[in-house]
Amino acid sequence: RAAEWQLDQPAWSGRLRITAKGSTAFIKLEDKTSGELFAQAPVEQFPGIAVEGVTDSSRYFVIRIEDGNGRRAFIGVGFVDRGDAFDFNVALQDHFKWVRQQSELARQAQDLEQGPKLDLGFKEGQTIKLNIANMKKKEGGTGSTRPRPAGPGGLSLLPPPPGGKSGSGERPAPLPTPSQLPGTPITDSLLSWPQPTAAPAADVWGDFAKASG
């Protein structure tokens, strides 16, 4: 319980930093002015015995410090601001979340190496069949051709190119003459546009000139 500590007279005050080397996180207690290391606590698992929260506050923790010579001690640390205590927790959680992800990726890579490898090469005598759409021709045929309109005499006529000029310099074939119905002679009047008839030379006023008044 943090209430059992002498919170009004701490034995030491300074800054706290968290660093990491490999999968191990290090809680470093340093002088806030010079940066001199006061103590550090290596953390190999979180939550774990290296860092524990107290039961009566979210701002105080018990950490296990080591001097590198095998000597260990448990000390209580606390934060004045609750937000700093929250960041302390999140930093440790993020580090060990990353450690678990790296361990999972390494395990998956090892499983792939130990598993059977796929052989995608062709065996001797093995063939492959490709079915390409719109390119398969019927057996015995030369492919379908587009029908063209037939002109007189069974000849095929091609439409003139744009601009009204033929690419070969030749004039297009003349249009066929109209067919003659039985008993009807073909005259020029059948092929010419009807002309308007001339107006009669009679008096244009007609009977209006004889009307009285």
PDB file of C-alpha atoms in Angstrom:
ATOM      1  CA  ARG A   1       0.000   0.000   0.000  1.00  0.00           C
ATOM      2  CA  ALA A   2       1.351   3.411  -0.964  1.00  0.00           C
ATOM      3  CA  ALA A   3      -0.253   4.952   2.125  1.00  0.00           C
ATOM      4  CA  GLU A   4       2.352   3.147   4.254  1.00  0.00           C
ATOM      5  CA  TRP A   5       5.212   4.997   2.552  1.00  0.00           C
ATOM      6  CA  GLN A   6       6.594   8.363   3.554  1.00  0.00           C
ATOM      7  CA  LEU A   7       5.119  10.134   0.546  1.00  0.00           C
ATOM      8  CA  ASP A   8       5.762  13.611   1.979  1.00  0.00           C
ATOM      9  CA  GLN A   9       9.501  12.863   2.392  1.00  0.00           C
ATOM     10  CA  PRO A  10      10.713  10.737  -0.564  1.00  0.00           C
ATOM     11  CA  ALA A  11      14.236   9.320  -0.331  1.00  0.00           C
ATOM     12  CA  TRP A  12      15.023  10.403  -3.888  1.00  0.00           C
ATOM     13  CA  SER A  13      13.334  12.379  -6.693  1.00  0.00           C
ATOM     14  CA  GLY A  14      14.320  12.657 -10.315  1.00  0.00           C
ATOM     15  CA  ARG A  15      13.186  11.567 -13.784  1.00  0.00           C
ATOM     16  CA  LEU A  16      12.190   8.163 -15.128  1.00  0.00           C
ATOM     17  CA  ARG A  17      12.958   6.854 -18.609  1.00  0.00           C
ATOM     18  CA  ILE A  18      12.123   3.545 -20.289  1.00  0.00           C
ATOM     19  CA  THR A  19      14.561   2.130 -22.846  1.00  0.00           C
ATOM     20  CA  ALA A  20      14.674  -1.219 -24.595  1.00  0.00           C
ATOM     21  CA  LYS A  21      17.390  -3.593 -25.745  1.00  0.00           C
ATOM     22  CA  GLY A  22      16.049  -6.548 -27.665  1.00  0.00           C
ATOM     23  CA  SER A  23      13.070  -7.959 -25.805  1.00  0.00           C
ATOM     24  CA  THR A  24      14.083  -6.484 -22.416  1.00  0.00           C
ATOM     25  CA  ALA A  25      12.842  -3.089 -21.234  1.00  0.00           C
ATOM     26  CA  PHE A  26      14.853  -1.023 -18.744  1.00  0.00           C
ATOM     27  CA  ILE A  27      13.329   1.393 -16.245  1.00  0.00           C
ATOM     28  CA  LYS A  28      15.998   3.990 -15.572  1.00  0.00           C
ATOM     29  CA  LEU A  29      15.897   6.415 -12.636  1.00  0.00           C
ATOM     30  CA  GLU A  30      18.128   9.391 -13.504  1.00  0.00           C
ATOM     31  CA  ASP A  31      19.045  12.743 -12.020  1.00  0.00           C
ATOM     32  CA  LYS A  32      16.717  15.304 -13.607  1.00  0.00           C
ATOM     33  CA  THR A  33      19.541  17.803 -14.080  1.00  0.00           C
ATOM     34  CA  SER A  34      22.700  15.863 -14.920  1.00  0.00           C
ATOM     35  CA  GLY A  35      21.099  12.637 -16.206  1.00  0.00           C
ATOM     36  CA  GLU A  36      23.292  10.516 -13.903  1.00  0.00           C
ATOM     37  CA  LEU A  37      21.883   7.024 -13.422  1.00  0.00           C
ATOM     38  CA  PHE A  38      20.575   6.395  -9.898  1.00  0.00           C
ATOM     39  CA  ALA A  39      19.147   2.902 -10.420  1.00  0.00           C
ATOM     40  CA  GLN A  40      17.622   0.744 -13.132  1.00  0.00           C
ATOM     41  CA  ALA A  41      15.173  -2.146 -13.252  1.00  0.00           C
ATOM     42  CA  PRO A  42      15.317  -4.627 -16.157  1.00  0.00           C
ATOM     43  CA  VAL A  43      11.857  -5.865 -17.125  1.00  0.00           C
ATOM     44  CA  GLU A  44      11.593  -9.110 -19.078  1.00  0.00           C
ATOM     45  CA  GLN A  45       7.847  -9.607 -18.644  1.00  0.00           C
ATOM     46  CA  PHE A  46       4.911  -7.291 -18.015  1.00  0.00           C
ATOM     47  CA  PRO A  47       2.840  -7.687 -15.943  1.00  0.00           C
ATOM     48  CA  GLY A  48       5.363  -9.512 -13.773  1.00  0.00           C
ATOM     49  CA  ILE A  49       7.362  -9.404 -10.592  1.00  0.00           C
ATOM     50  CA  ALA A  50       9.695  -6.702 -11.913  1.00  0.00           C
ATOM     51  CA  VAL A  51       6.879  -4.108 -11.950  1.00  0.00           C
ATOM     52  CA  GLU A  52       3.763  -4.260  -9.792  1.00  0.00           C
ATOM     53  CA  GLY A  53       1.097  -1.692  -9.048  1.00  0.00           C
ATOM     54  CA  VAL A  54      -0.040  -0.935  -5.496  1.00  0.00           C
ATOM     55  CA  THR A  55      -3.557  -1.668  -4.326  1.00  0.00           C
ATOM     56  CA  ASP A  56      -4.566   1.810  -3.165  1.00  0.00           C
ATOM     57  CA  SER A  57      -3.399   4.092  -6.015  1.00  0.00           C
ATOM     58  CA  SER A  58      -2.836   4.136  -9.779  1.00  0.00           C
ATOM     59  CA  ARG A  59       0.164   6.505  -9.482  1.00  0.00           C
ATOM     60  CA  TYR A  60       2.493   4.283  -7.421  1.00  0.00           C
ATOM     61  CA  PHE A  61       4.383   1.109  -8.294  1.00  0.00           C
ATOM     62  CA  VAL A  62       6.905  -1.335  -6.807  1.00  0.00           C
ATOM     63  CA  ILE A  63       9.872  -2.047  -9.082  1.00  0.00           C
ATOM     64  CA  ARG A  64      12.814  -4.459  -8.692  1.00  0.00           C
ATOM     65  CA  ILE A  65      16.134  -2.686  -9.260  1.00  0.00           C
ATOM     66  CA  GLU A  66      19.457  -4.457  -9.993  1.00  0.00           C
ATOM     67  CA  ASP A  67      23.025  -3.208  -9.831  1.00  0.00           C
ATOM     68  CA  GLY A  68      24.464  -5.611 -12.414  1.00  0.00           C
ATOM     69  CA  ASN A  69      26.403  -7.606  -9.782  1.00  0.00           C
ATOM     70  CA  GLY A  70      23.538  -9.878  -8.790  1.00  0.00           C
ATOM     71  CA  ARG A  71      22.164  -7.643  -6.027  1.00  0.00           C
ATOM     72  CA  ARG A  72      18.471  -6.753  -6.189  1.00  0.00           C
ATOM     73  CA  ALA A  73      16.121  -4.559  -4.178  1.00  0.00           C
ATOM     74  CA  PHE A  74      12.447  -3.641  -4.290  1.00  0.00           C
ATOM     75  CA  ILE A  75      11.634   0.063  -4.075  1.00  0.00           C
ATOM     76  CA  GLY A  76       8.441   2.047  -4.383  1.00  0.00           C
ATOM     77  CA  VAL A  77       8.146   4.795  -7.017  1.00  0.00           C
ATOM     78  CA  GLY A  78       5.315   7.200  -7.672  1.00  0.00           C
ATOM     79  CA  PHE A  79       4.308   9.976 -10.085  1.00  0.00           C
ATOM     80  CA  VAL A  80       2.982  13.368  -9.097  1.00  0.00           C
ATOM     81  CA  ASP A  81       0.835  13.566 -12.236  1.00  0.00           C
ATOM     82  CA  ARG A  82      -1.649  10.800 -13.003  1.00  0.00           C
ATOM     83  CA  GLY A  83      -1.029  11.229 -16.767  1.00  0.00           C
ATOM     84  CA  ASP A  84       2.646  10.338 -16.307  1.00  0.00           C
ATOM     85  CA  ALA A  85       1.656   7.150 -14.502  1.00  0.00           C
ATOM     86  CA  PHE A  86      -0.658   6.278 -17.401  1.00  0.00           C
ATOM     87  CA  ASP A  87       2.145   6.840 -19.950  1.00  0.00           C
ATOM     88  CA  PHE A  88       4.455   4.639 -17.854  1.00  0.00           C
ATOM     89  CA  ASN A  89       1.959   1.767 -18.076  1.00  0.00           C
ATOM     90  CA  VAL A  90       1.290   2.246 -21.803  1.00  0.00           C
ATOM     91  CA  ALA A  91       5.002   2.352 -22.674  1.00  0.00           C
ATOM     92  CA  LEU A  92       5.588  -1.027 -21.040  1.00  0.00           C
ATOM     93  CA  GLN A  93       2.466  -2.529 -22.641  1.00  0.00           C
ATOM     94  CA  ASP A  94       3.466  -1.333 -26.128  1.00  0.00           C
ATOM     95  CA  HIS A  95       6.967  -2.752 -25.813  1.00  0.00           C
ATOM     96  CA  PHE A  96       5.833  -6.241 -24.835  1.00  0.00           C
ATOM     97  CA  LYS A  97       3.076  -6.162 -27.448  1.00  0.00           C
ATOM     98  CA  TRP A  98       5.816  -5.617 -30.022  1.00  0.00           C
ATOM     99  CA  VAL A  99       7.821  -8.493 -28.481  1.00  0.00           C
ATOM    100  CA  ARG A 100       4.854 -10.863 -28.882  1.00  0.00           C
ATOM    101  CA  GLN A 101       4.358  -9.800 -32.497  1.00  0.00           C
ATOM    102  CA  GLN A 102       8.007 -10.415 -33.334  1.00  0.00           C
ATOM    103  CA  SER A 103       7.859 -13.824 -31.675  1.00  0.00           C
ATOM    104  CA  GLU A 104       4.752 -14.731 -33.679  1.00  0.00           C
ATOM    105  CA  LEU A 105       6.359 -13.657 -36.963  1.00  0.00           C
ATOM    106  CA  ALA A 106       9.480 -15.677 -36.197  1.00  0.00           C
ATOM    107  CA  ARG A 107       7.378 -18.754 -35.417  1.00  0.00           C
ATOM    108  CA  GLN A 108       5.444 -18.432 -38.674  1.00  0.00           C
ATOM    109  CA  ALA A 109       8.666 -18.070 -40.666  1.00  0.00           C
ATOM    110  CA  GLN A 110      10.075 -21.188 -38.997  1.00  0.00           C
ATOM    111  CA  ASP A 111       6.923 -23.156 -39.820  1.00  0.00           C
ATOM    112  CA  LEU A 112       7.215 -22.139 -43.473  1.00  0.00           C
ATOM    113  CA  GLU A 113      10.836 -23.263 -43.625  1.00  0.00           C
ATOM    114  CA  GLN A 114      10.082 -26.621 -42.034  1.00  0.00           C
ATOM    115  CA  GLY A 115       6.938 -27.248 -44.079  1.00  0.00           C
ATOM    116  CA  PRO A 116       6.923 -28.948 -47.495  1.00  0.00           C
ATOM    117  CA  LYS A 117       8.000 -26.705 -50.323  1.00  0.00           C
ATOM    118  CA  LEU A 118       5.774 -26.357 -53.366  1.00  0.00           C
ATOM    119  CA  ASP A 119       7.249 -27.546 -56.672  1.00  0.00           C
ATOM    120  CA  LEU A 120       5.671 -25.385 -59.380  1.00  0.00           C
ATOM    121  CA  GLY A 121       7.890 -26.648 -62.219  1.00  0.00           C
ATOM    122  CA  PHE A 122       6.683 -28.814 -65.113  1.00  0.00           C
ATOM    123  CA  LYS A 123       7.285 -32.513 -64.844  1.00  0.00           C
ATOM    124  CA  GLU A 124       8.701 -34.451 -67.799  1.00  0.00           C
ATOM    125  CA  GLY A 125       6.002 -34.885 -70.439  1.00  0.00           C
ATOM    126  CA  GLN A 126       3.549 -32.605 -68.669  1.00  0.00           C
ATOM    127  CA  THR A 127       1.603 -30.190 -70.866  1.00  0.00           C
ATOM    128  CA  ILE A 128      -0.702 -27.253 -70.251  1.00  0.00           C
ATOM    129  CA  LYS A 129      -3.773 -26.216 -72.231  1.00  0.00           C
ATOM    130  CA  LEU A 130      -4.691 -22.567 -72.712  1.00  0.00           C
ATOM    131  CA  ASN A 131      -8.201 -21.553 -73.773  1.00  0.00           C
ATOM    132  CA  ILE A 132      -8.058 -18.029 -75.174  1.00  0.00           C
ATOM    133  CA  ALA A 133     -11.480 -16.503 -75.808  1.00  0.00           C
ATOM    134  CA  ASN A 134     -12.451 -15.242 -79.306  1.00  0.00           C
ATOM    135  CA  MET A 135      -9.426 -16.879 -80.948  1.00  0.00           C
ATOM    136  CA  LYS A 136     -10.537 -20.489 -81.246  1.00  0.00           C
ATOM    137  CA  LYS A 137     -11.485 -21.425 -84.818  1.00  0.00           C
ATOM    138  CA  LYS A 138     -13.852 -24.134 -85.878  1.00  0.00           C
ATOM    139  CA  GLU A 139     -12.357 -27.353 -87.128  1.00  0.00           C
ATOM    140  CA  GLY A 140     -12.012 -27.369 -90.928  1.00  0.00           C
ATOM    141  CA  GLY A 141     -12.955 -23.698 -91.297  1.00  0.00           C
ATOM    142  CA  THR A 142     -10.994 -20.556 -91.908  1.00  0.00           C
ATOM    143  CA  GLY A 143     -12.888 -18.375 -89.491  1.00  0.00           C
ATOM    144  CA  SER A 144     -16.039 -16.370 -89.878  1.00  0.00           C
ATOM    145  CA  THR A 145     -15.997 -13.426 -92.255  1.00  0.00           C
ATOM    146  CA  ARG A 146     -18.273 -10.443 -92.251  1.00  0.00           C
ATOM    147  CA  PRO A 147     -20.883 -10.498 -95.085  1.00  0.00           C
ATOM    148  CA  ARG A 148     -20.726  -7.706 -97.603  1.00  0.00           C
ATOM    149  CA  PRO A 149     -23.571  -6.351 -99.723  1.00  0.00           C
ATOM    150  CA  ALA A 150     -23.580  -7.686-103.293  1.00  0.00           C
ATOM    151  CA  GLY A 151     -23.712  -5.285-106.240  1.00  0.00           C
ATOM    152  CA  PRO A 152     -24.890  -5.915-109.795  1.00  0.00           C
ATOM    153  CA  GLY A 153     -23.573  -9.072-111.350  1.00  0.00           C
ATOM    154  CA  GLY A 154     -22.798 -10.633-107.999  1.00  0.00           C
ATOM    155  CA  LEU A 155     -19.816  -8.328-107.318  1.00  0.00           C
ATOM    156  CA  SER A 156     -19.193  -7.031-103.857  1.00  0.00           C
ATOM    157  CA  LEU A 157     -19.228  -3.252-103.457  1.00  0.00           C
ATOM    158  CA  LEU A 158     -17.121  -1.514-100.828  1.00  0.00           C
ATOM    159  CA  PRO A 159     -18.253   1.796 -99.409  1.00  0.00           C
ATOM    160  CA  PRO A 160     -16.175   4.771-100.578  1.00  0.00           C
ATOM    161  CA  PRO A 161     -13.561   6.087 -98.157  1.00  0.00           C
ATOM    162  CA  PRO A 162     -14.138   9.357 -96.269  1.00  0.00           C
ATOM    163  CA  GLY A 163     -13.868  12.445 -98.444  1.00  0.00           C
ATOM    164  CA  GLY A 164     -15.554  10.850-101.472  1.00  0.00           C
ATOM    165  CA  LYS A 165     -12.226   9.795-103.118  1.00  0.00           C
ATOM    166  CA  SER A 166     -11.139   6.287-103.845  1.00  0.00           C
ATOM    167  CA  GLY A 167      -7.749   5.190-102.595  1.00  0.00           C
ATOM    168  CA  SER A 168      -6.819   3.696-106.007  1.00  0.00           C
ATOM    169  CA  GLY A 169      -7.864   6.790-108.024  1.00  0.00           C
ATOM    170  CA  GLU A 170     -10.676   4.951-109.869  1.00  0.00           C
ATOM    171  CA  ARG A 171     -14.237   6.207-110.097  1.00  0.00           C
ATOM    172  CA  PRO A 172     -16.847   4.254-108.194  1.00  0.00           C
ATOM    173  CA  ALA A 173     -19.060   1.907-110.160  1.00  0.00           C
ATOM    174  CA  PRO A 174     -22.226   3.542-111.575  1.00  0.00           C
ATOM    175  CA  LEU A 175     -25.530   2.814-110.005  1.00  0.00           C
ATOM    176  CA  PRO A 176     -27.623   0.187-111.779  1.00  0.00           C
ATOM    177  CA  THR A 177     -30.401   1.411-114.069  1.00  0.00           C
ATOM    178  CA  PRO A 178     -33.953   1.006-112.814  1.00  0.00           C
ATOM    179  CA  SER A 179     -35.621  -2.183-113.812  1.00  0.00           C
ATOM    180  CA  GLN A 180     -38.300  -1.953-116.501  1.00  0.00           C
ATOM    181  CA  LEU A 181     -41.770  -3.163-115.726  1.00  0.00           C
ATOM    182  CA  PRO A 182     -43.474  -5.222-118.422  1.00  0.00           C
ATOM    183  CA  GLY A 183     -45.258  -3.020-120.988  1.00  0.00           C
ATOM    184  CA  THR A 184     -43.864   0.243-119.600  1.00  0.00           C
ATOM    185  CA  PRO A 185     -41.191   2.005-121.700  1.00  0.00           C
ATOM    186  CA  ILE A 186     -38.416   3.818-119.896  1.00  0.00           C
ATOM    187  CA  THR A 187     -38.452   7.478-120.861  1.00  0.00           C
ATOM    188  CA  ASP A 188     -36.663  10.524-119.644  1.00  0.00           C
ATOM    189  CA  SER A 189     -39.788  11.631-117.825  1.00  0.00           C
ATOM    190  CA  LEU A 190     -39.463   8.695-115.437  1.00  0.00           C
ATOM    191  CA  LEU A 191     -35.964   9.744-114.470  1.00  0.00           C
ATOM    192  CA  SER A 192     -36.503  13.504-114.362  1.00  0.00           C
ATOM    193  CA  TRP A 193     -37.974  15.571-111.571  1.00  0.00           C
ATOM    194  CA  PRO A 194     -41.557  16.742-112.379  1.00  0.00           C
ATOM    195  CA  GLN A 195     -41.621  20.359-113.521  1.00  0.00           C
ATOM    196  CA  PRO A 196     -44.329  22.798-112.398  1.00  0.00           C
ATOM    197  CA  THR A 197     -47.034  23.417-114.992  1.00  0.00           C
ATOM    198  CA  ALA A 198     -47.421  26.892-116.460  1.00  0.00           C
ATOM    199  CA  ALA A 199     -50.312  29.000-115.236  1.00  0.00           C
ATOM    200  CA  PRO A 200     -53.173  29.500-117.772  1.00  0.00           C
ATOM    201  CA  ALA A 201     -53.209  32.737-119.675  1.00  0.00           C
ATOM    202  CA  ALA A 202     -56.768  33.479-118.606  1.00  0.00           C
ATOM    203  CA  ASP A 203     -57.750  36.539-116.655  1.00  0.00           C
ATOM    204  CA  VAL A 204     -56.435  36.220-113.169  1.00  0.00           C
ATOM    205  CA  TRP A 205     -59.486  37.992-111.754  1.00  0.00           C
ATOM    206  CA  GLY A 206     -61.960  35.478-113.266  1.00  0.00           C
ATOM    207  CA  ASP A 207     -65.587  36.117-112.317  1.00  0.00           C
ATOM    208  CA  PHE A 208     -64.639  38.724-109.708  1.00  0.00           C
ATOM    209  CA  ALA A 209     -64.524  41.367-112.419  1.00  0.00           C
ATOM    210  CA  LYS A 210     -68.213  40.785-113.183  1.00  0.00           C
ATOM    211  CA  ALA A 211     -69.386  41.022-109.652  1.00  0.00           C
ATOM    212  CA  SER A 212     -71.513  44.062-108.907  1.00  0.00           C
ATOM    213  CA  GLY A 213     -70.297  46.629-106.438  1.00  0.00           C
TER     214      GLY A 213
END
